[in-house]
Structure formats: structure tokens, C-alpha cells
Amino acid sequence: MCGICGFVSPDHVELDRAAGRRMCETIEHRGPDGHGEVAVSGAGRLHGWIGHRRLRIVDLSEAAHQPMEGEDGAVVLTYNGEIYNFEALRDELRRAGATFRSHGDTEVVLRAYETWGDAFVERLDGMFALAVWDARRGRLLLARDRTGKKPLFYSTAGGRLTFASEIKALLTCPWVPGEVDPEAIPEFLTYGYVPHPRTSYRDVVQVPPASVVVYDDDGLHAPRAYWSAVPAHGTDLRVGPPVLERIAGLLEDATKRRMVADVPLGALLSGGIDSSLVVGLMTRHAQEPVHTFSIGFPEEPSYDERSHARLVAEHFGTRHTEHAVRMDAVALVDRLLWHHDQPFADSSAIPTFVVAQLARRDVKVVLNGDGGDEVFGGYHRFRAAAVSRFLPRAVARAGRPVAGLLPRGDGYGDLGRRAQRFLERAEGTVLDRYQSWIAVAGEELLPSLLSPDLRALAVRSHLRRSMDAAYADADGLPDLDRILYANLRTYLPDDLSVKVDRTTMAHGLEARSPFLDTALIDYVARLPARQKVGLRHVKPVLRRAFGPLLPPQIWDRSKQGFGVPMHRWFREELGTMFADEVLASDARTAAYLDRAAVGRLLTDHRERHADHGARLWTILVLERWLRRTERPVETRPPGGDAVLDITPAS
């Protein structure tokens, strides 16, 4: 796991090596174990600079140093990630005549490109973001893994192609303006993130997941997709003993392959089904007790999963570390923004950041349960979508008053608010109802929050273009299958993967996700969604495939997200911060939002008329980010390492 950066430009443009080194310095947290750089040139009119920050995980020797050059120097690779089938690929490449001077996966990626050309990326099974300079062809190739685990941003500002693992590295270059894109704000307020390939900056975009981008003398070529999770032959499988056995084998193999490391390795354990399964499978292949980590919030028992994690740890005999956490939420806002580079409002990034900091004290790699809900249909919103297919309009209309009486939880778990909004879409499609369920600020609220200049963008054609495109790509499948696919294409790479990458790499910690194994995703996609999304039990397929592996209490517990007490924080310190900044006369959001409407949200929340915790957090994050865009890019995170109060659990 590492950080990558670089740029290529016409050869008449002076090569700014100092700018490249600033880029590398800015992402040092991603690779604190070393750095490298190389100037490149070749056929055509381009030349450039390629940089790398190294986090040593597999093959700790200098033989795996990056950027890595081919035997004759014609090909240069800078690469971030892990390839889990690298040993099999190395054997295949040796049979094709390739030789190796290292035993890690980086050289395998390099030789794969030299042997198979652009098709090499289709053979890589893992998480990765990479750049390949090919001197013979005078071009730069960028590529990203299938589910968007690893980030890769680029800009064509200043007449050159500049790329990096994180946006902040791009913004250190004097030729990248970093102008705010107002059109991204309505999307951010809707989802809590900006859907790819766009970002919150006009001149910065993302390489889409499962895509390759090429830049040469002709300029930037359109991204080429090399994989899709839509099953080629439809949902042709049905749950039965052979299928369950195959799923169990695929997940165990995915877990085993992610345990390859030359440094200490552990697991993040929440006590939920997915992380518990991963820990259970790890114990089958570990030579010593697996080191597991969990955190809890003693002041908020409803957000504390330590008892469940402890039960699993005892069941599998792990070496378990748990901590009680009291956080300075105000101090954490800017710290998280520095690592995310653009507004990102998934509040579960806060506890993920903390548990990653805790784990990094003892290990350098962790496995987690991320992707289990995406692949096996575990989210409540999938169950809601399944029910909605059979919900008569009359019943939906009758249910609206009842939904209004449901208790108001916080943020993404606000069952009453979301149920009411869901039922209000009785006349719409399943996708309309699903969209209403996931929105932070839905279609009925968003226009009132926006300034008159932005209000015209609060329309479906703008807000739902990513979701609608993903849904359309799965045309021919049943509605529920299309919903699961759209979630895999949008929420997974734009929210879940972003959260985990930034919060773990903030501490130089590599996170691996067995549930996002390519073979597992491809196989489970062939099962009808109606068999994966359980109405009685969550994840019935996993329950049948692995039932005896976990304690019954884990299978039967209610699903609980990795959340924080945002509702309380906005009645205390974050509420004060919100009033002082968002409602101030010099608020930066005043150019984009209706201050009176925003003020009513805070008042209603403080007076307990409604729970707007997630919405207030989203707006506060936007305000703090807008303020940060006015300052020069910092090469080190604000607040140092002492912004958290982490104490051993008693």
C-alpha cells in the first residue's frame, strides 16, 4: 500500500521536479517507509516525472522499490495496492519468459504490462491504483481496481496530465487551480459525497473504478471499462448445497489470500456478521491467535458494539484489544477534511479513523468485513426496496401517518423520517423509493436549502445521473437486482471505499476486504437478489453457508451501523460550532445555501422537533471545506496526532 503521483507534459514545458517532490511530501502518510522518483521521456512529444511513497507490506527489500523500471527502462510503474493473485501470475509470466529480481507483487504488475500490454489490468485480482509510463509508445496509462478500493485522481489543467492518490497532492502544483465546482454541491447534499468521476473541484476528476485512462500526444482518451458486475448470463444460480459450498469456499480463499504479508497483520472486529466471519476464517489459517481490534463509546451504549466483538473474540480465541473512546468532535472535523480533500459526510468515518489509529499501534495490515452488505444484500434499504415491489399504493398511502409516529433515530438510521419519505414515493418506481431512502436531503427538502442560483440543479437529471446510469446498465435484470448493482457502482466506491481508504491510510495502515474479492462478487451476482435480501433474517445466504461458524447471538442480533451520536453532538459542541460558522455573517456556504432554511434545521434539531444530525453534519462539513479551499494546501494534517482521547477499556 502506498501513495502515487506524477505528471506528464509537452516536452517544451520545463520539468518542475520541485513540484513533484511537494506532491510526494503531501501524501507521505500513505507511504511513510520511503520514497522514490524518476524523470521519464520517450517517443512522441511528452516527458514527465513519476513519484512514489512506500508502505512496506510484501517484500520489504529495496528490490521492490518504486517507481520500478523495466529491464531496459522503457516501462516505469508506480503502484498503490495489493494483488492477491500475484503468485499465480508470476508463475504464468515465468513460463512466458519473464524473469524476476524481487518476490513481491509490484514487479509482477510491471512484467504483466510488458507481456500482455493494456490487457494486463484484466488479469490483476486485488485493490490497486497505478500509473505506467511507456517510453516506446510515448504515453501514460492510469488504471484503477474493479470496486474502487484505491483512489486515483487526475487533472488536465495547465496543458499537462497530473495524477495522484489524493487531491491535495494535485493542488500543490501551481498549474492546478483547484476551483470549487458549485454544481457538485447539490449532489453532495443529496448523498453526503460527490459521485465519481466528478469531484468538488472543476479541474479534478477521478479515474472510474474498473477503468483505464490513457494520455498521449493526442491528449486524454476516454476511460475504458474492463469489468462489470452485471452477470453475463443473468441470475442463473439458485441457492442450494452446491452453491452454498462454493460461496463458503470462495470467501475462505479470499480471506486466506489476504493474509499474505511480511509485517504484523490483524482484523477490525465490530461484532457484526461480516467482520466476525472474516475473523473466524482467519483463525483457520493463522499460525497464532489473530489480533483483533474494536472500540466503543461508553457515554452512548447504543453506539457501543464492544460486547458483541468481545463475544466473537472469545469464541475464536483471538488476541483482542478494545478501547473506550471519548472524542473531540470539533477537532476531528478539520483532521478528516484534510485526509478526504473534499466534503465527505459519512459520519462513520469518525470511529473508523479512531479504530485505525488504535490498530496501527500493533499491526500494519488489517482485514475487515467491508463489502458484505453490498455483495449479500445486507442493508435495510435493500429490504425496504424488496418490500416496496409488493406494496399497493393504497397501503402505502395509509402507512404514511403511521410512519410519522415512528421514533426518530439519528442520521442514516432515522427510521421514522426515512420510512415516511419512502412511503411518500408510492406513486414512483422502486428506484424512486430507494433514492428517497438513501438521500440525506431529499427532493422535498433540497430546493429549500439551496440558494436561488443553485436551485435549478435540484432536479433528477442532475442529482441522479450516476444512479440512473448504473441502474440502466443493469437493464434486463429484476428491479431489486438492479438496485444492488447500482449500489455497488455508486455507494461502494464513492462512500464506503473512500471512508476506509482515507481513515486507514491516514495512519499508514493497509485495509483488506475479503468480501470484495472479484471471484466472489462475480459468483454471488448470479444469485437473484430476492434470495440474498432476507425479509426475516439479514443475509440468509451467509447464514446458510456459515451457520455453525458464528455464535447464534451474532446471527440473531439486530443490524447496527458503525455510527456516532451525531444527534447529541449537535445539541452540544457541534451545534455551537455550526451556529458560529454556518450561520455567521461571513459563512462561506451563504453563497450556495439559504441561510434561513439552514438555521431552521438547527433550531428544529436543538428543540427536538426533528433529528437533523446527518443533515447538519453534511452542511458543517461543507462550510469547513469551503473555508479550507481559501488557504494554501497544508502538507501535514492539522492538530498532529493528539486530537483523540483513547483510553484502555476497563
XYZ file of C-alpha atoms in Angstrom:
650
model
C 0.000 0.000 0.000
C 1.423 3.329 -0.963
C 0.840 6.762 -2.461
C 1.498 7.617 -6.104
C 1.787 10.874 -8.017
C 3.313 12.422 -11.121
C 2.735 14.427 -14.269
C 3.500 14.388 -17.977
C 3.599 17.431 -20.243
C 4.704 18.500 -23.717
C 8.494 18.395 -23.878
C 8.749 22.152 -24.454
C 7.318 22.665 -20.910
C 10.041 22.756 -18.265
C 10.025 19.738 -15.932
C 9.189 21.041 -12.455
C 10.820 18.433 -10.196
C 10.267 20.592 -7.113
C 6.509 20.480 -7.733
C 6.676 16.697 -7.971
C 8.529 16.445 -4.669
C 5.899 18.629 -2.992
C 3.258 16.223 -4.266
C 5.130 13.306 -2.724
C 5.601 15.124 0.573
C 1.876 15.821 0.813
C 0.983 12.102 0.716
C 3.778 10.908 2.994
C 1.209 9.454 5.423
C 0.244 6.910 2.753
C 3.831 5.710 2.467
C 5.992 6.653 5.454
C 8.600 3.934 4.770
C 10.350 5.526 1.797
C 10.020 7.446 -1.427
C 11.285 7.425 -4.982
C 11.132 9.484 -8.152
C 12.182 9.245 -11.786
C 12.068 11.574 -14.786
C 10.603 9.988 -17.912
C 10.624 10.663 -21.651
C 10.302 8.674 -24.839
C 8.759 8.557 -28.286
C 6.473 11.430 -29.096
C 6.388 14.890 -27.569
C 5.815 14.095 -23.896
C 8.087 13.941 -20.897
C 7.350 13.849 -17.192
C 8.048 12.984 -13.580
C 6.815 9.924 -11.641
C 6.815 9.714 -7.831
C 6.051 7.186 -5.124
C 5.619 6.940 -1.349
C 6.161 3.457 0.018
C 4.397 1.487 2.745
C 6.348 -1.780 3.051
C 3.975 -4.760 3.278
C 5.193 -7.556 0.979
C 8.892 -7.871 0.070
C 10.487 -5.352 2.397
C 13.725 -5.244 0.403
C 14.989 -2.487 -1.872
C 14.331 -4.801 -4.809
C 10.675 -3.757 -4.558
C 11.491 -0.028 -4.571
C 9.277 2.224 -6.682
C 8.926 3.738 -9.179
C 10.022 0.440 -10.709
C 11.628 0.350 -14.151
C 11.703 -2.486 -16.659
C 14.957 -4.124 -17.683
C 15.655 -1.549 -20.411
C 13.995 1.393 -18.655
C 11.297 1.748 -21.299
C 8.463 0.987 -18.863
C 8.109 2.710 -15.468
C 5.492 1.723 -12.887
C 4.240 3.495 -9.773
C 1.622 1.454 -7.996
C -0.567 1.515 -4.879
C -2.338 -1.600 -3.631
C -2.088 -5.360 -3.313
C -2.538 -8.007 -6.000
C -3.807 -11.189 -4.377
C -3.177 -13.496 -7.345
C 0.387 -12.250 -7.897
C 1.968 -15.642 -7.185
C -0.129 -17.371 -9.864
C 0.552 -14.541 -12.308
C 4.282 -14.722 -11.598
C 4.307 -18.445 -12.429
C 2.444 -17.753 -15.673
C 4.806 -14.925 -16.597
C 7.862 -17.073 -15.916
C 6.513 -19.659 -18.318
C 6.226 -16.834 -20.860
C 9.913 -15.983 -20.355
C 9.805 -13.205 -17.762
C 12.466 -13.046 -15.048
C 12.146 -11.532 -11.561
C 14.546 -9.864 -9.164
C 12.031 -9.399 -6.297
C 9.416 -11.595 -4.623
C 6.564 -9.097 -4.201
C 3.629 -8.112 -6.392
C 4.962 -4.830 -7.834
C 7.312 -6.487 -10.288
C 4.544 -8.889 -11.282
C 2.390 -5.904 -12.303
C 5.315 -4.438 -14.278
C 6.078 -7.698 -16.115
C 2.364 -8.245 -16.751
C 2.179 -4.941 -18.626
C 5.364 -5.724 -20.576
C 3.973 -9.138 -21.546
C 0.267 -8.531 -22.117
C 0.025 -4.794 -22.839
C -3.164 -2.965 -21.904
C -4.964 -6.262 -21.246
C -2.748 -6.822 -18.191
C -5.174 -4.993 -15.932
C -7.897 -7.572 -16.585
C -5.652 -10.257 -15.059
C -4.998 -8.361 -11.825
C -7.121 -9.508 -8.889
C -6.837 -7.106 -5.998
C -7.050 -3.480 -4.976
C -4.898 -1.071 -6.913
C -4.351 2.323 -8.474
C -1.405 2.568 -10.835
C 0.360 4.589 -13.477
C 2.524 3.103 -16.240
C 4.818 5.225 -18.394
C 5.590 3.534 -21.721
C 8.532 5.278 -23.414
C 8.180 3.324 -26.664
C 4.594 4.460 -27.085
C 5.171 7.885 -25.535
C 2.177 7.676 -23.245
C 0.937 7.390 -19.665
C -1.637 4.788 -18.621
C -3.706 5.107 -15.431
C -5.801 2.235 -14.048
C -7.963 1.541 -11.023
C -9.294 -1.640 -9.398
C -12.759 -3.048 -10.001
C -14.618 -1.754 -6.937
C -12.702 1.477 -6.409
C -10.857 0.411 -3.262
C -7.848 2.539 -4.145
C -8.216 6.190 -5.231
C -6.737 7.860 -8.295
C -7.361 11.487 -9.288
C -6.113 13.480 -12.252
C -6.262 16.907 -13.846
C -5.531 18.180 -17.350
C -5.132 21.769 -16.175
C -2.102 23.652 -17.377
C -1.762 21.660 -20.599
C -0.484 18.531 -18.881
C -1.773 15.377 -17.185
C -1.209 15.408 -13.412
C -2.230 12.447 -11.235
C -2.125 11.460 -7.564
C -3.637 9.182 -4.938
C -5.134 12.202 -3.186
C -6.462 15.531 -4.443
C -4.304 17.570 -2.079
C -1.187 16.430 -3.942
C -2.612 17.800 -7.208
C -3.447 21.113 -5.574
C 0.175 21.685 -4.565
C 1.015 22.065 -8.264
C 0.902 25.713 -9.354
C -0.784 24.805 -12.649
C -3.820 23.130 -10.980
C -6.187 25.978 -9.933
C -8.387 23.955 -7.566
C -11.541 25.977 -8.218
C -14.690 24.969 -6.348
C -17.365 23.403 -8.557
C -20.749 24.743 -7.371
C -22.575 22.114 -9.421
C -21.193 19.419 -7.101
C -22.839 20.942 -4.021
C -26.438 19.748 -4.660
C -25.117 16.226 -5.242
C -23.085 16.364 -2.055
C -26.103 17.495 -0.039
C -28.108 14.636 -1.532
C -25.670 11.779 -0.953
C -23.080 13.037 1.507
C -20.427 12.540 -1.173
C -19.759 13.662 -4.748
C -20.365 10.797 -7.222
C -17.452 9.818 -9.449
C -15.938 10.677 -11.827
C -16.624 14.235 -10.673
C -15.112 15.859 -7.599
C -15.789 19.093 -5.757
C -13.174 20.817 -7.942
C -13.837 21.937 -11.515
C -10.471 20.765 -12.807
C -10.029 17.477 -10.904
C -11.697 14.162 -11.792
C -11.368 10.537 -10.755
C -10.367 7.531 -12.781
C -13.593 5.480 -12.568
C -13.397 2.074 -10.888
C -12.593 -0.817 -13.245
C -11.265 1.618 -15.832
C -8.141 2.541 -17.771
C -7.284 6.077 -18.896
C -4.544 6.876 -21.433
C -2.785 10.196 -22.088
C -0.517 10.636 -25.118
C 0.354 13.158 -27.843
C -3.298 13.246 -28.862
C -4.339 14.223 -25.342
C -6.614 12.431 -22.919
C -8.540 9.399 -24.180
C -11.934 8.469 -22.760
C -11.870 5.948 -19.902
C -12.158 2.312 -20.972
C -14.053 -0.013 -18.630
C -12.593 -3.507 -18.308
C -15.098 -5.170 -15.911
C -18.753 -5.134 -14.923
C -20.523 -6.800 -12.010
C -23.608 -7.374 -14.156
C -23.726 -11.171 -14.690
C -23.237 -12.013 -18.364
C -25.914 -14.723 -18.310
C -28.261 -13.143 -15.811
C -29.151 -14.560 -12.413
C -28.770 -18.201 -13.418
C -27.966 -19.645 -9.970
C -30.294 -20.735 -7.168
C -29.428 -21.249 -3.522
C -28.717 -24.883 -2.720
C -25.960 -27.026 -1.161
C -23.525 -26.808 -4.128
C -23.911 -23.020 -4.363
C -23.553 -22.544 -0.602
C -20.449 -24.718 -0.565
C -18.977 -22.715 -3.428
C -19.669 -19.405 -1.670
C -18.091 -20.673 1.548
C -15.021 -21.790 -0.366
C -14.689 -18.514 -2.260
C -14.872 -16.381 0.876
C -12.414 -18.590 2.750
C -9.983 -18.492 -0.170
C -10.375 -14.706 -0.423
C -9.596 -14.379 3.283
C -6.581 -16.669 3.123
C -5.073 -14.797 0.159
C -5.432 -11.503 2.033
C -3.365 -12.817 4.923
C -0.133 -12.736 2.892
C 2.146 -10.085 4.422
C 5.695 -9.669 5.679
C 4.512 -7.410 8.523
C 2.140 -7.865 11.516
C -1.485 -8.403 10.498
C -4.811 -8.277 12.351
C -8.527 -7.602 11.885
C -11.048 -4.877 12.679
C -13.856 -6.572 14.610
C -17.189 -4.879 15.200
C -19.098 -7.976 16.255
C -21.310 -7.796 13.179
C -21.811 -10.768 10.875
C -19.290 -9.749 8.202
C -16.258 -8.878 10.331
C -16.985 -11.879 12.579
C -16.979 -14.244 9.595
C -13.681 -12.826 8.387
C -12.108 -13.312 11.821
C -13.463 -16.860 12.012
C -11.988 -17.735 8.627
C -8.682 -16.096 9.533
C -8.354 -18.351 12.587
C -8.399 -21.415 10.315
C -5.207 -20.257 8.599
C -3.350 -18.205 11.208
C -0.268 -19.681 12.887
C -1.060 -17.816 16.107
C -4.122 -16.069 17.592
C -5.489 -13.359 15.313
C -5.061 -9.843 16.710
C -8.473 -8.138 16.698
C -9.425 -4.536 17.456
C -12.632 -2.783 18.467
C -13.716 0.484 20.046
C -16.769 1.691 21.906
C -18.386 4.821 23.266
C -19.150 4.371 26.986
C -21.252 7.544 27.073
C -23.516 6.191 24.297
C -24.378 2.499 24.910
C -26.499 2.339 21.740
C -23.340 3.040 19.700
C -21.151 0.596 21.625
C -20.630 -2.813 19.997
C -17.788 -3.965 22.231
C -19.809 -6.680 23.944
C -20.551 -8.332 20.593
C -16.939 -8.026 19.462
C -15.781 -9.475 22.787
C -18.109 -12.451 22.348
C -16.651 -13.201 18.913
C -13.081 -12.698 20.132
C -13.631 -15.181 22.958
C -15.336 -17.628 20.614
C -12.325 -17.712 18.291
C -9.644 -17.197 20.929
C -8.252 -14.018 19.362
C -5.778 -11.628 20.920
C -8.328 -8.894 21.418
C -7.713 -5.191 22.027
C -10.601 -2.891 22.790
C -10.662 0.728 23.857
C -13.275 3.097 25.200
C -13.223 6.320 23.224
C -14.087 9.908 24.035
C -13.574 12.132 21.034
C -13.071 15.796 20.401
C -15.553 16.031 17.546
C -14.724 19.676 16.833
C -11.016 18.941 16.447
C -11.737 15.949 14.248
C -13.671 17.889 11.597
C -10.610 19.529 10.060
C -8.462 16.436 10.508
C -10.893 14.343 8.484
C -11.306 17.043 5.846
C -7.544 17.200 5.362
C -7.462 13.489 4.616
C -10.565 13.487 2.403
C -9.656 16.668 0.473
C -13.269 17.382 -0.393
C -16.557 17.367 1.535
C -17.410 13.874 2.759
C -20.256 13.450 5.239
C -20.381 9.771 6.202
C -20.029 10.213 9.964
C -18.885 6.598 10.394
C -15.532 7.896 9.120
C -15.017 9.203 12.663
C -14.979 5.854 14.506
C -13.204 4.206 11.564
C -10.441 6.805 11.857
C -10.144 6.089 15.584
C -10.068 2.293 15.378
C -7.486 2.518 12.580
C -5.298 4.697 14.806
C -5.654 2.129 17.574
C -4.852 -0.843 15.329
C -1.790 0.807 13.793
C -0.060 0.703 17.172
C 0.257 -3.066 16.822
C -0.154 -4.061 13.168
C 0.397 -2.694 9.688
C -2.363 -4.613 7.854
C -5.963 -5.321 8.884
C -8.725 -7.359 7.309
C -12.303 -6.131 7.637
C -15.875 -7.034 6.740
C -16.450 -4.253 4.224
C -18.431 -5.267 1.167
C -20.535 -7.926 2.864
C -23.655 -5.761 2.771
C -23.047 -4.792 -0.854
C -22.464 -8.327 -2.119
C -25.008 -10.163 0.033
C -27.763 -7.530 0.226
C -27.477 -6.723 3.916
C -28.613 -3.101 4.112
C -32.055 -2.244 5.467
C -32.641 -0.155 2.351
C -32.454 -3.306 0.234
C -35.112 -4.941 2.374
C -37.236 -1.814 2.033
C -36.826 -1.928 -1.741
C -37.814 -5.603 -1.731
C -40.979 -4.863 0.227
C -41.857 -1.894 -1.950
C -42.226 -4.108 -5.021
C -45.353 -5.607 -3.477
C -46.639 -2.547 -1.651
C -50.030 -1.478 -3.011
C -50.429 2.251 -3.404
C -53.416 2.319 -1.070
C -51.446 0.582 1.679
C -48.547 2.976 1.176
C -50.866 5.972 1.496
C -52.411 4.558 4.662
C -48.992 3.911 6.128
C -47.764 7.493 5.922
C -49.368 8.648 9.191
C -48.032 5.545 10.937
C -44.526 6.232 9.638
C -44.774 9.706 11.081
C -45.215 8.202 14.544
C -42.093 6.029 14.370
C -39.222 7.048 16.680
C -36.670 9.415 15.208
C -33.220 7.940 15.294
C -30.089 9.704 14.136
C -28.822 10.374 10.640
C -28.745 7.366 8.372
C -30.632 5.341 10.967
C -33.546 7.780 11.207
C -36.163 5.102 10.631
C -39.240 7.266 11.012
C -38.099 10.010 8.635
C -36.904 7.582 6.010
C -39.985 5.370 6.235
C -42.228 8.368 5.754
C -40.224 9.618 2.787
C -40.206 6.111 1.333
C -43.970 5.799 1.568
C -44.427 9.230 0.009
C -42.964 7.735 -3.164
C -45.853 5.279 -3.521
C -46.567 6.586 -6.995
C -42.966 6.229 -8.153
C -40.725 3.378 -9.214
C -38.704 1.128 -6.936
C -35.666 3.235 -7.792
C -37.551 6.406 -6.784
C -38.310 4.886 -3.406
C -34.774 3.644 -2.966
C -33.417 7.087 -3.799
C -35.677 8.633 -1.182
C -34.424 6.143 1.383
C -30.717 6.914 0.880
C -30.879 10.697 0.454
C -29.538 12.958 3.193
C -31.503 15.897 1.828
C -34.236 14.532 -0.417
C -36.144 16.079 -3.299
C -38.684 17.708 -0.996
C -36.072 19.472 1.179
C -33.086 20.154 -1.049
C -34.545 23.042 -3.126
C -35.369 24.976 0.038
C -31.787 24.634 1.303
C -30.145 25.867 -1.888
C -29.573 29.448 -2.966
C -31.646 30.661 -5.946
C -28.643 30.258 -8.259
C -28.248 26.582 -7.413
C -31.919 25.701 -7.048
C -32.188 24.915 -10.764
C -29.788 21.978 -10.211
C -32.090 20.316 -7.678
C -33.600 18.158 -10.404
C -33.369 14.446 -11.034
C -31.478 14.782 -14.292
C -28.610 16.374 -12.355
C -28.804 14.698 -8.965
C -29.441 11.149 -10.134
C -27.275 10.912 -13.234
C -24.807 8.466 -11.643
C -27.502 6.362 -10.001
C -29.681 6.315 -13.123
C -26.726 5.372 -15.341
C -25.798 2.449 -13.099
C -29.421 1.307 -12.910
C -29.704 1.482 -16.704
C -26.561 -0.610 -17.170
C -28.309 -3.486 -15.403
C -31.303 -3.303 -17.718
C -32.884 -6.709 -18.179
C -32.480 -7.755 -14.549
C -35.293 -7.515 -11.971
C -35.637 -4.191 -10.129
C -34.105 -5.430 -6.879
C -31.046 -6.844 -8.681
C -30.619 -3.507 -10.437
C -30.779 -1.704 -7.075
C -27.987 -3.886 -5.667
C -25.886 -3.319 -8.769
C -26.433 0.454 -8.663
C -25.337 0.473 -5.029
C -22.169 -1.434 -5.974
C -21.436 1.146 -8.669
C -22.152 4.260 -6.580
C -22.195 3.969 -2.796
C -19.414 1.383 -2.598
C -16.685 3.306 -4.491
C -17.859 6.809 -3.565
C -18.622 6.339 0.127
C -17.522 3.060 1.707
C -14.203 2.668 -0.106
C -13.373 6.365 0.294
C -14.030 6.234 4.021
C -11.898 3.158 4.617
C -9.011 4.232 2.391
C -8.639 7.726 3.851
C -9.126 6.788 7.502
C -6.725 3.834 7.421
C -4.084 5.375 5.187
C -4.136 8.423 7.463
C -2.208 6.182 9.855
C -0.208 4.172 7.316
C -2.487 1.152 7.837
C -3.479 -1.151 4.971
C -7.080 -2.423 4.994
C -8.082 -5.530 3.024
C -11.651 -6.661 2.316
C -12.267 -10.367 1.528
C -15.917 -9.715 0.641
C -14.765 -7.569 -2.294
C -12.920 -10.464 -3.925
C -13.560 -10.491 -7.675
C -14.438 -14.168 -7.948
C -16.842 -13.894 -5.010
C -18.580 -10.808 -6.428
C -18.912 -12.369 -9.880
C -20.345 -15.597 -8.489
C -22.791 -14.104 -5.977
C -24.038 -11.645 -8.623
C -25.512 -14.656 -10.393
C -27.859 -15.289 -7.456
C -31.231 -13.498 -7.670
C -31.377 -10.552 -5.279
C -34.609 -11.869 -3.816
C -32.639 -14.813 -2.397
C -29.894 -12.586 -0.962
C -32.099 -9.907 0.606
C -33.782 -11.589 3.556
C -37.042 -10.263 4.963
C -36.930 -12.408 8.108
C -33.167 -12.671 8.617
C -30.345 -10.471 7.395
C -28.074 -12.148 4.815
C -29.805 -15.541 4.653
C -27.255 -16.860 2.141
C -24.356 -16.268 4.535
C -26.374 -17.723 7.405
C -26.895 -20.952 5.465
C -23.321 -21.094 4.173
C -21.592 -20.433 7.515
C -24.218 -21.013 10.228
C -22.151 -23.109 12.690
C -19.101 -20.852 12.422
C -20.535 -17.967 14.473
C -22.273 -17.856 17.856
C -26.087 -17.720 17.479
C -26.172 -14.336 19.207
C -24.235 -12.805 16.318
C -26.562 -14.188 13.663
C -29.649 -13.050 15.583
C -28.555 -9.562 16.654
C -30.074 -6.517 15.004
C -28.008 -4.877 12.314
C -26.081 -1.915 13.685
C -24.050 0.581 11.707
C -20.671 1.890 12.839
C -22.047 5.211 13.973
C -21.517 8.124 16.346
C -24.018 10.117 18.472
C -24.391 12.938 15.994
C -27.810 13.821 17.389
C -26.292 14.626 20.788
C -23.203 16.363 19.421
C -25.355 18.875 17.509
C -27.199 19.732 20.705
C -23.819 20.361 22.317
C -20.389 21.334 20.931
C -21.061 20.781 17.218
C -24.274 22.776 17.469
C -22.287 25.707 18.815
C -19.693 25.344 16.067
C -22.474 25.184 13.461
C -24.110 28.371 14.741
C -20.782 30.214 14.945
C -19.682 29.309 11.428
C -22.562 28.247 9.168
C -24.956 30.904 10.462
C -22.308 33.624 10.743
C -22.374 36.708 8.546
C -19.184 35.557 6.822
C -20.321 31.966 6.267
C -18.859 30.554 3.070
C -21.951 28.418 2.488
C -24.049 31.599 2.253
C -23.054 31.798 -1.423
C -24.651 28.419 -2.068
C -27.299 27.833 0.602
C -30.338 29.616 2.025
C -29.154 30.677 5.484
C -32.668 30.986 6.922
C -33.620 27.464 5.851
C -30.359 26.101 7.246
C -30.956 27.938 10.517
C -34.377 26.328 10.854
C -32.777 22.900 10.648
C -30.549 23.683 13.633
C -33.428 25.176 15.625
C -35.703 22.196 14.979
C -32.893 19.856 15.974
C -31.987 21.687 19.170
C -35.638 21.928 20.203
C -36.052 18.193 19.430
C -38.798 18.734 16.872
C -36.788 16.565 14.461
C -33.433 14.831 14.250
C -31.320 16.530 11.595
C -27.954 15.252 12.837
C -26.823 13.859 9.482
C -28.015 16.925 7.557
C -26.332 19.360 9.939
C -23.107 17.385 9.782
C -23.241 17.465 5.979
C -23.654 21.247 5.926
C -20.982 21.801 8.593
C -18.517 19.689 6.611
C -19.288 21.770 3.510
C -18.676 25.013 5.412
C -15.375 23.826 6.863
C -14.225 22.552 3.457
C -15.070 25.844 1.728
C -13.007 27.684 4.323
C -10.080 25.330 3.728
C -10.136 25.979 -0.025
C -9.201 29.604 0.650
C -5.882 28.627 2.248
C -2.719 27.129 0.756
C -2.605 23.335 0.847
C -1.066 22.049 4.066
C 1.489 19.272 3.684
C 0.754 17.936 7.182
C -2.620 17.261 8.830
C -3.885 19.835 11.332
C -3.809 19.015 15.023
C -0.995 16.460 14.870
C -1.822 13.091 16.427
C -3.262 14.247 19.738
C -6.827 15.107 18.781
C -8.323 11.967 20.296
C -8.748 10.673 23.836
C -8.321 6.914 23.540
C -8.157 5.002 26.814
C -7.922 1.248 27.547
C -11.284 -0.252 28.338
C -11.768 -1.148 31.975
